[in-house]
Short mmCIF file of C-alpha atoms in Angstrom, two decimals:
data_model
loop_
_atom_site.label_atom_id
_atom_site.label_comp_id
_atom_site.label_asym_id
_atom_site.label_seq_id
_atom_site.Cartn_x
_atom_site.Cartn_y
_atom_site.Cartn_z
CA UNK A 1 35.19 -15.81 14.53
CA UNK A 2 31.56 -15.47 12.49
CA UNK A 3 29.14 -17.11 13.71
CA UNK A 4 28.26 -20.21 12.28
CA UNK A 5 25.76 -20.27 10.00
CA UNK A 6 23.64 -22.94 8.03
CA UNK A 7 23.10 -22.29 3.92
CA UNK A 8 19.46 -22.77 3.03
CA UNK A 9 19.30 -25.68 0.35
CA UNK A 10 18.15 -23.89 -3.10
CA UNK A 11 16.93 -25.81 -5.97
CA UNK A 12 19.62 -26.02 -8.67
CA UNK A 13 18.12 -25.15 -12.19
CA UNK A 14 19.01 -27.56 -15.18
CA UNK A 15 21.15 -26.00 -17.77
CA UNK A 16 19.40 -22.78 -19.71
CA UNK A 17 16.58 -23.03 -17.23
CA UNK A 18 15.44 -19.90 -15.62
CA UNK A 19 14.80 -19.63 -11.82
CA UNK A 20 11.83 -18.39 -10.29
CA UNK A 21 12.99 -14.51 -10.79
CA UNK A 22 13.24 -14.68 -14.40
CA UNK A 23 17.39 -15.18 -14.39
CA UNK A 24 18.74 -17.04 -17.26
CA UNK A 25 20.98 -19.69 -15.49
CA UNK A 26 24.09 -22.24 -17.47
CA UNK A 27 24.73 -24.36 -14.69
CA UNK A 28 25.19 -28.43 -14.73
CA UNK A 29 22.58 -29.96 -12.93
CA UNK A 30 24.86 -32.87 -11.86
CA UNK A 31 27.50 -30.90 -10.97
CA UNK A 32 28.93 -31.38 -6.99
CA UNK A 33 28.82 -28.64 -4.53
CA UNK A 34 32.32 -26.67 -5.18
CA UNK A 35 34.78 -25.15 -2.04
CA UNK A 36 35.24 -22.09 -3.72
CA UNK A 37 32.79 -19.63 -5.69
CA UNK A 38 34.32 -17.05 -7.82
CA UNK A 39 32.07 -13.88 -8.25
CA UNK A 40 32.44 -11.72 -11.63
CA UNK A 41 30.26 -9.31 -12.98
CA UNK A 42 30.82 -8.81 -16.79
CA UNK A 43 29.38 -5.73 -17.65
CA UNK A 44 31.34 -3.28 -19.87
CA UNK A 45 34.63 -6.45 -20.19
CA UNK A 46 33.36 -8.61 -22.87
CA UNK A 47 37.27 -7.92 -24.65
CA UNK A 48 38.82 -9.33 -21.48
CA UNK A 49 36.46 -12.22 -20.21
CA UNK A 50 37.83 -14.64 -22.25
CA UNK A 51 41.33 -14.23 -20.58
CA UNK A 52 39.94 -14.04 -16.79
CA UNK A 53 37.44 -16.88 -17.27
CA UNK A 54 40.69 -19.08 -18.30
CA UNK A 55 42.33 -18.24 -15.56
CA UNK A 56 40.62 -19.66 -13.20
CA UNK A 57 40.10 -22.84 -14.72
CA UNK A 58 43.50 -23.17 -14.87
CA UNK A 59 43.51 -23.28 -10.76
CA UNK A 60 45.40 -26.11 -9.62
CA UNK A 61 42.72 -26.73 -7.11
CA UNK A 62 39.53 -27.33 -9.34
CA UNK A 63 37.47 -27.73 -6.95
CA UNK A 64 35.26 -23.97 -7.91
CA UNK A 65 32.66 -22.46 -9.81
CA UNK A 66 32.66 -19.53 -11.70
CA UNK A 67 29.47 -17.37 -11.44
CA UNK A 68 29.13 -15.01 -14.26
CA UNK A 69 26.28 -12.16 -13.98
CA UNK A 70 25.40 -10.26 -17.74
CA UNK A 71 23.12 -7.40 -18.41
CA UNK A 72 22.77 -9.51 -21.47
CA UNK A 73 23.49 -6.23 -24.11
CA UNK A 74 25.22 -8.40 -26.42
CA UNK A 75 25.58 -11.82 -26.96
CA UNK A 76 29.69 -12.03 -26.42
CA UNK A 77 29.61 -13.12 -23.36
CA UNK A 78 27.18 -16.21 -23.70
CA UNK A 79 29.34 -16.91 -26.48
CA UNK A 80 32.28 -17.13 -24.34
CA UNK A 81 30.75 -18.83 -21.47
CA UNK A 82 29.89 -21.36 -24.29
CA UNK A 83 32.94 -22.31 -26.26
CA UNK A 84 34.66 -22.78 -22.74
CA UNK A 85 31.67 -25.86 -22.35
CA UNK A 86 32.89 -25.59 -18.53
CA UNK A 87 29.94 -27.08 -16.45
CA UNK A 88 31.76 -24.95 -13.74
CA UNK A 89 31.20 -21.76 -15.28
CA UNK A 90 28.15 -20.55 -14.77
CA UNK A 91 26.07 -17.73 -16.47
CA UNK A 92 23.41 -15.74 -14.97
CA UNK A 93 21.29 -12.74 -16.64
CA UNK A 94 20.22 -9.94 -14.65
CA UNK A 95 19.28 -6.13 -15.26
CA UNK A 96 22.62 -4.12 -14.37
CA UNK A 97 22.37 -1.97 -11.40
CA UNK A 98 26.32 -1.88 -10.94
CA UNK A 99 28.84 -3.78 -10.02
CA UNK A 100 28.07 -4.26 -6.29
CA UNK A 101 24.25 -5.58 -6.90
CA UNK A 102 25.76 -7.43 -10.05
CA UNK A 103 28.09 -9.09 -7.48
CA UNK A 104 25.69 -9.84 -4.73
CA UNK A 105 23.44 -11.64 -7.75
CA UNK A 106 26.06 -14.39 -8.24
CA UNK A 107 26.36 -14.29 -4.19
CA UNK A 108 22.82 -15.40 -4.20
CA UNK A 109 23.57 -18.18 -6.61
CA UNK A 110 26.74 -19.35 -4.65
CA UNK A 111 26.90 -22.75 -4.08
CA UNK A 112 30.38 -23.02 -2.47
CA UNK A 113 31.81 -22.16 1.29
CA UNK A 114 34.15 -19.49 0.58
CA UNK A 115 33.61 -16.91 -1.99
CA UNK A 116 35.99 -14.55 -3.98
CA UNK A 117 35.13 -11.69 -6.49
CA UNK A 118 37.28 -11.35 -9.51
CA UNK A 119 36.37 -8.61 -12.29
CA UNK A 120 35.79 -9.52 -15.81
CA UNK A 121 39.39 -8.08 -17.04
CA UNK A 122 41.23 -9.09 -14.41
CA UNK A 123 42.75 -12.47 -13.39
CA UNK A 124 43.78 -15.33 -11.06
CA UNK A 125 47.09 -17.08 -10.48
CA UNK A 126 46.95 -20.08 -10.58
CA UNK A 127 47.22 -21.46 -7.03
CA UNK A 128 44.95 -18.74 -5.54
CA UNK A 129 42.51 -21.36 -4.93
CA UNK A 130 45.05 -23.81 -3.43
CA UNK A 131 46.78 -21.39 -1.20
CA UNK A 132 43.91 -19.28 0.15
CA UNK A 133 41.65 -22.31 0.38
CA UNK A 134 44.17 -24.18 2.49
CA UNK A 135 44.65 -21.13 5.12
CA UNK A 136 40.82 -20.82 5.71
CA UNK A 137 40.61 -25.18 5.65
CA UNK A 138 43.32 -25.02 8.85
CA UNK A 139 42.01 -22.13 10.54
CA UNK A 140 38.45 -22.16 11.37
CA UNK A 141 38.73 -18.78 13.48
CA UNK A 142 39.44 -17.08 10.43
CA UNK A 143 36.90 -15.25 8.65
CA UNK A 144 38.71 -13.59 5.46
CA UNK A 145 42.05 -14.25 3.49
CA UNK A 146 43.41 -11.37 1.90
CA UNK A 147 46.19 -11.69 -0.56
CA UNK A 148 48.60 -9.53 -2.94
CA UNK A 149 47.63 -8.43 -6.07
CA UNK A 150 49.94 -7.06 -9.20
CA UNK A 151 48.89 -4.99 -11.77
CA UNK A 152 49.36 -5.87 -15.65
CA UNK A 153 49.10 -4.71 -19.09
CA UNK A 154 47.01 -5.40 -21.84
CA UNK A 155 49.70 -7.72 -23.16
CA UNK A 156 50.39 -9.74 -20.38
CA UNK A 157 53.30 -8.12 -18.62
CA UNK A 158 53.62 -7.93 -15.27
CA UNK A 159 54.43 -4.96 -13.41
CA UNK A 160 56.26 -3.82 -10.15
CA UNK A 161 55.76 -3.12 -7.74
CA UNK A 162 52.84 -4.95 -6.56
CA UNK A 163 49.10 -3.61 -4.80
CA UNK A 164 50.55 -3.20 -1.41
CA UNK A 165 53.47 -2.06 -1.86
CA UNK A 166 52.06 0.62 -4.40
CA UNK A 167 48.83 1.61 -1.64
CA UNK A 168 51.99 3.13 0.73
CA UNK A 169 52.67 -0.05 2.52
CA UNK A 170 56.58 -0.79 3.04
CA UNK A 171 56.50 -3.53 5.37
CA UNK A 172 54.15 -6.54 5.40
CA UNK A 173 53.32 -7.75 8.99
CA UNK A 174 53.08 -11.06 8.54
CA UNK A 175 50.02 -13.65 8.23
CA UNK A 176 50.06 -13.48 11.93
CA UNK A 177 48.61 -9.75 12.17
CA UNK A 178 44.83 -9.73 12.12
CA UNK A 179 44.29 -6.72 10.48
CA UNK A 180 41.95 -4.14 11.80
CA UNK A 181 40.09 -0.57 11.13
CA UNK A 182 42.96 1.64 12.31
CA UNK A 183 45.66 0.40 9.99
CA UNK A 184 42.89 0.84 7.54
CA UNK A 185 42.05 4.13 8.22
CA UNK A 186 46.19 5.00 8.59
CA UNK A 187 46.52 4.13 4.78
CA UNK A 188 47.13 0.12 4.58
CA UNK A 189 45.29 -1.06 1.66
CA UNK A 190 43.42 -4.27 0.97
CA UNK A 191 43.43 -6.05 -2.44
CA UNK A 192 39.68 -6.65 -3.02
CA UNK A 193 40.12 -10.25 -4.15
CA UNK A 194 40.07 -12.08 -1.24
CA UNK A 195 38.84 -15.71 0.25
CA UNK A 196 36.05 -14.92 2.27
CA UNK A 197 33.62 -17.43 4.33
CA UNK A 198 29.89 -17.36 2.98
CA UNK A 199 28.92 -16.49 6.64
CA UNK A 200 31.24 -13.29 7.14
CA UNK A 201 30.32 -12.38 3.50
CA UNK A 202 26.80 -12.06 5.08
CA UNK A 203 28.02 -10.19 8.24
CA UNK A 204 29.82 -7.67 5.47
CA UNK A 205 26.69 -7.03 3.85
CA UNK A 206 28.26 -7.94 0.57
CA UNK A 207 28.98 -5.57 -2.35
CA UNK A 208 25.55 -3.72 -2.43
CA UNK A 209 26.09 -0.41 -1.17
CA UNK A 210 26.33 3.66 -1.60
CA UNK A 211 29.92 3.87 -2.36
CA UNK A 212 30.58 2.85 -5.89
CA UNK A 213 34.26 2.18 -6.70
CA UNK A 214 35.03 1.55 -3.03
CA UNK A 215 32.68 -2.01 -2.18
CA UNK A 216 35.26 -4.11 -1.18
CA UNK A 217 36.51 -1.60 1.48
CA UNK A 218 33.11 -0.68 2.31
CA UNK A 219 32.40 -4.53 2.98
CA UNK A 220 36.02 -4.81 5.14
CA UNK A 221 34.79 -2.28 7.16
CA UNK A 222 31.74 -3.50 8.01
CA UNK A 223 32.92 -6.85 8.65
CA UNK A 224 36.04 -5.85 10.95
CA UNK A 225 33.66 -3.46 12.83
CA UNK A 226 31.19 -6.82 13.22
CA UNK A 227 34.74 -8.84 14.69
CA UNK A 228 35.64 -10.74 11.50
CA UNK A 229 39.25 -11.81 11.85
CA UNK A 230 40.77 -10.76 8.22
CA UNK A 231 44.91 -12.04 7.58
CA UNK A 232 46.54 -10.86 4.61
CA UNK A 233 48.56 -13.50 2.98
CA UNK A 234 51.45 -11.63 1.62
CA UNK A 235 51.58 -13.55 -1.83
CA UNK A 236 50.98 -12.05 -5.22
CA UNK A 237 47.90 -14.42 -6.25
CA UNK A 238 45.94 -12.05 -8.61
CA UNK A 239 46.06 -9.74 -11.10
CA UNK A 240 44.60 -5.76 -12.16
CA UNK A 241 44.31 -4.96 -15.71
CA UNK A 242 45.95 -1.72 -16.22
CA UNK A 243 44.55 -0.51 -19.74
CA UNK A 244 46.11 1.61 -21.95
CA UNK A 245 44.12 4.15 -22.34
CA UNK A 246 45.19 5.21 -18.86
CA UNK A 247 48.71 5.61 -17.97
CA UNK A 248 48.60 5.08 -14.73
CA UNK A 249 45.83 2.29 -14.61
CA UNK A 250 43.30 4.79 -13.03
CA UNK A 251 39.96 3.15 -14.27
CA UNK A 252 37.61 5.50 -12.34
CA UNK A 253 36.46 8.81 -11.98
CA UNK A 254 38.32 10.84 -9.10
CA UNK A 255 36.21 12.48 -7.98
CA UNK A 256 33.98 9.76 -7.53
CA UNK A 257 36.06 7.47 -5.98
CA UNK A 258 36.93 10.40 -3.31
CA UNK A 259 32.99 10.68 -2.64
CA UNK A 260 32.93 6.99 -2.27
CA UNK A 261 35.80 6.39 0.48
CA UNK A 262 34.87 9.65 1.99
CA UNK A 263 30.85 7.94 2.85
CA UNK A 264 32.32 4.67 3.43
CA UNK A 265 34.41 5.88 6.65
CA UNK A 266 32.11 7.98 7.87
CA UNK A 267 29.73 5.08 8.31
CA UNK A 268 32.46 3.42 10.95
CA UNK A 269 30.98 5.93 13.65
CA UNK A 270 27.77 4.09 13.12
CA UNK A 271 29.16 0.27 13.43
CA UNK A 272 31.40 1.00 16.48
CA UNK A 273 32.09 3.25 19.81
CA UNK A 274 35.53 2.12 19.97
CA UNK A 275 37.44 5.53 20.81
CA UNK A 276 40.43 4.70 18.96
CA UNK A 277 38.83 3.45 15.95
CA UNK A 278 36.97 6.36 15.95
CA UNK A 279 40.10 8.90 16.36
CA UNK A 280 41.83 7.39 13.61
CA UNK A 281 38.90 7.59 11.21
CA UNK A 282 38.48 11.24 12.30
CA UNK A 283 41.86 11.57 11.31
CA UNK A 284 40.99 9.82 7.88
CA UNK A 285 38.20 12.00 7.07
CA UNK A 286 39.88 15.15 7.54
CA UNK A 287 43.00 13.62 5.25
CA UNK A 288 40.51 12.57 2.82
CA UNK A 289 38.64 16.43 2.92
CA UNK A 290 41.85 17.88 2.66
CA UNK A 291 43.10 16.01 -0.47
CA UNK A 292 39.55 16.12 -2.16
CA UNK A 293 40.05 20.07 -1.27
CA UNK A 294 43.05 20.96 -2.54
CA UNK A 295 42.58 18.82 -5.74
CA UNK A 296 39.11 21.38 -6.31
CA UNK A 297 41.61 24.21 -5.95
CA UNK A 298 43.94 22.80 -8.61
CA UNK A 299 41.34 22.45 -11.11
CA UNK A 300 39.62 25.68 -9.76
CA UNK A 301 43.33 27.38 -10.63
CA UNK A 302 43.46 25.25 -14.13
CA UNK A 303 40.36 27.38 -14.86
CA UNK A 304 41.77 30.59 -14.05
CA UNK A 305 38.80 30.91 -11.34
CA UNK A 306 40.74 32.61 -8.44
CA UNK A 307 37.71 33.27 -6.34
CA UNK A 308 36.81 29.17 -6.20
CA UNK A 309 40.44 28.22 -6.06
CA UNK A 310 40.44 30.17 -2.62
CA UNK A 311 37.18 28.50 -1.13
CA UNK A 312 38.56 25.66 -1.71
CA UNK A 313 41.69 25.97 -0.32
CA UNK A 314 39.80 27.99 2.89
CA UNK A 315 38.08 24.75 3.15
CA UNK A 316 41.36 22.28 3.21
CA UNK A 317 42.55 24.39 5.54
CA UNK A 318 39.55 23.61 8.10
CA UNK A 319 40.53 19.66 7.40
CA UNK A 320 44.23 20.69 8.43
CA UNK A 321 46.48 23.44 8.58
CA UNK A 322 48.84 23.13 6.33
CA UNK A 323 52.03 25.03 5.83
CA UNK A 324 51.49 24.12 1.78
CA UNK A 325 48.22 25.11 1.98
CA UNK A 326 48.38 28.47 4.47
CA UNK A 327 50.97 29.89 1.79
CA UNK A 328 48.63 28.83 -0.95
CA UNK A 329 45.88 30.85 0.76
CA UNK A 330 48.07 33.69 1.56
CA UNK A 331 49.36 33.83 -2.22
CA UNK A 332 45.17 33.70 -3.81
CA UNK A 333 44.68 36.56 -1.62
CA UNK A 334 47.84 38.69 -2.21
CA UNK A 335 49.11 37.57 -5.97
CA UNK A 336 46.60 35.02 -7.42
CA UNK A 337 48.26 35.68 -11.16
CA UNK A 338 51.56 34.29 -10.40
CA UNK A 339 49.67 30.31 -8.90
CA UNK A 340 47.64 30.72 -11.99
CA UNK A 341 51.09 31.38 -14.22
CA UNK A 342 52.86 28.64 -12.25
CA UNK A 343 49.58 25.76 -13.05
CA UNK A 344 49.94 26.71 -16.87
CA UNK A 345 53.61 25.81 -16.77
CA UNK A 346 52.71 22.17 -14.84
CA UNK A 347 50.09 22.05 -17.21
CA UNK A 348 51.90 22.63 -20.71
CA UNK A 349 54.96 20.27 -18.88
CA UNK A 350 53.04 17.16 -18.47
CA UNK A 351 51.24 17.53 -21.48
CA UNK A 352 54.68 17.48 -23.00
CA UNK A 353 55.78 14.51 -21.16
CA UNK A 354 52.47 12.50 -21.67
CA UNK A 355 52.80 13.14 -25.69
CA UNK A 356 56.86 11.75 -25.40
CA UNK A 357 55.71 8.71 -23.28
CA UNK A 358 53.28 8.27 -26.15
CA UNK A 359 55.13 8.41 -29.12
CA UNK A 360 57.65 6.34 -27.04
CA UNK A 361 55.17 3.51 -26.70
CA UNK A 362 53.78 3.37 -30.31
CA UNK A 363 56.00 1.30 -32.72
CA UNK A 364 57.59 1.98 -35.34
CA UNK A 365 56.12 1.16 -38.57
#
């Protein structure tokens, strides 16, 4: 269990005041001190805002506030914030840095004893507050509730199957399991909504860090190396925005989000000596190396640049030896035209099959 700690008392700002940094703040002055506070940042989902900020209010426990931190580019989201006339939602305006200082902003204006982060285009079912909030209220030794999350279109529709099951994980182990760094590191995912006590949020670090695209796993880690007790509650309480400009929902760079995971597991050797944490995370890292490898290779091959396709490949096979990638090897060495023949045809194939999913999707008119 975290240690218990006591929240300093802060001055609460009267509505459209700014606070002593400069921060434009919409708050109710009278309002009571909320259970839960919902974290967003809003930069770059003005088009979506609308739909996320409604779903929390329509929690069936209202006892939250929503913390909303702007760049202030445009005026949109003040609008919205404003036609909702929620004393609950608040609005706070602050230079954006990205989303994990944007986050830990509208930490530092929390008010509640739990806190959850919830991105501007995505939303919340509606007893995510009830259910997670009750679980934490009955268990004091627990430091973080984890949940399900499904992903959805820009229409509303729900898809299957959900995060979980989609990360690789076939069987969920129950509420019972406290999750820790070697499942992690073995491929179990973790939805980043979560309920999470203010006090472990602090032992986590919160969202500022070096890994962009990968806080909320760079936070888990931190706070299960610490000794936070983290339970996944196997229910489907939240929802990802898939958008259609990707088919797949991938909403990041690859490459990036490769660096990111790669850095955030090769801190564990600095936040514990546990040997089998740290053999599993070995193991990790050399997965990861390999993948991030062989992907380099692809796109070396895709460019018809033989000589960079085989570094790369030389240097998955120093992550792990491979049959795939030892006859890979073998064949840039001996017959590099016929890989480079084979990538066109995988190339030209899904370009096909992307076009007929597209054309498939667009109505007819």
């Amino acid at each position: 269990m975290s240690p218990a700690a006591s929240r300093d008392a802060r001055p609460r700002p009267t509505r459209n005041s700014r606070t002593t940094d400069g921060e434009l703040v919409a708050m109710d002055p009278d309002a009571t001190t909320p259970t839960v506070s919902v974290l967003t940042a809003a930069h770059g989902t003005a088009s979506y805002l609308a739909e996320m900020i409604d779903s929390v209010r329509a929690q069936t426990d209202p006892d939250w506030e929503l913390i909303i931190v702007d760049d202030g580019d445009s005026d949109e989201v003040a609008r919205i914030v404003d036609h909702r006339s929620d004393p609950r939602v608040r609005l706070v305006r602050a230079e954006y840095r990205g989303l994990g200082p944007a986050v830990d902003v509208a930490a530092g204006r929390a008010r509640g004893r739990y806190y959850a982060v919830v991105h501007g285009d995505d939303r919340l079912e509606p007893t995510f507050c009830e259910r997670t909030r009750a679980v934490l209220d009955a268990h004091p030794g627990i430091d973080v509730v984890c949940i399900d999350g499904y992903p959805f279109l820009d229409d509303g529709t729900r898809q299957e199957p959900g995060f979980r099951a989609r990360s690789g994980g076939t069987i969920e182990p129950g509420f019972d399991h406290r999750v820790d760094i070697v499942e992690l590191a073995r491929g179990s995912a973790l939805y980043y909504t979560a309920l999470i006590r203010a006090e472990a949020w602090k032992i986590g670090g919160g969202f500022t860090c070096d890994t962009p695209k990968v806080e909320d796993l760079a936070m888990f880690l931190r706070m299960l190396a610490a000794g936070c007790d983290i339970r996944v509650l196997p229910e489907q309480l939240a929802g990802y925005r898939l958008h259609a400009d990707t088919a797949v929902g991938v909403r990041f760079d690859e490459e990036e989000y490769e660096d990111s995971e790669l850095r955030a597991y090769a801190e564990v050797p600095r936040l514990t000596q546990d040997p089998r944490v740290l053999r599993e995370v070995d193991a990790r890292l050399r997965r990861l190396r390999y993948q991030r490898a062989m992907r380099k290779a692809r796109t070396a091959l895709g460019d018809s640049d033989t000589t960079a396709a085989r570094r790369h490949v030389r240097d998955a096979l120093q992550q792990r030896r491979t049959r795939k990638a030892s006859l890979i090897f073998l064949v840039l060495r001996t017959a590099p035209g016929t890989l480079r023949a084979t990538q066109s045809v995988r190339s030209r194939a899904r370009g096909v099959a992307k076009l007929v999913k597209q054309r498939a999707a667009t109505p007819e008119g």
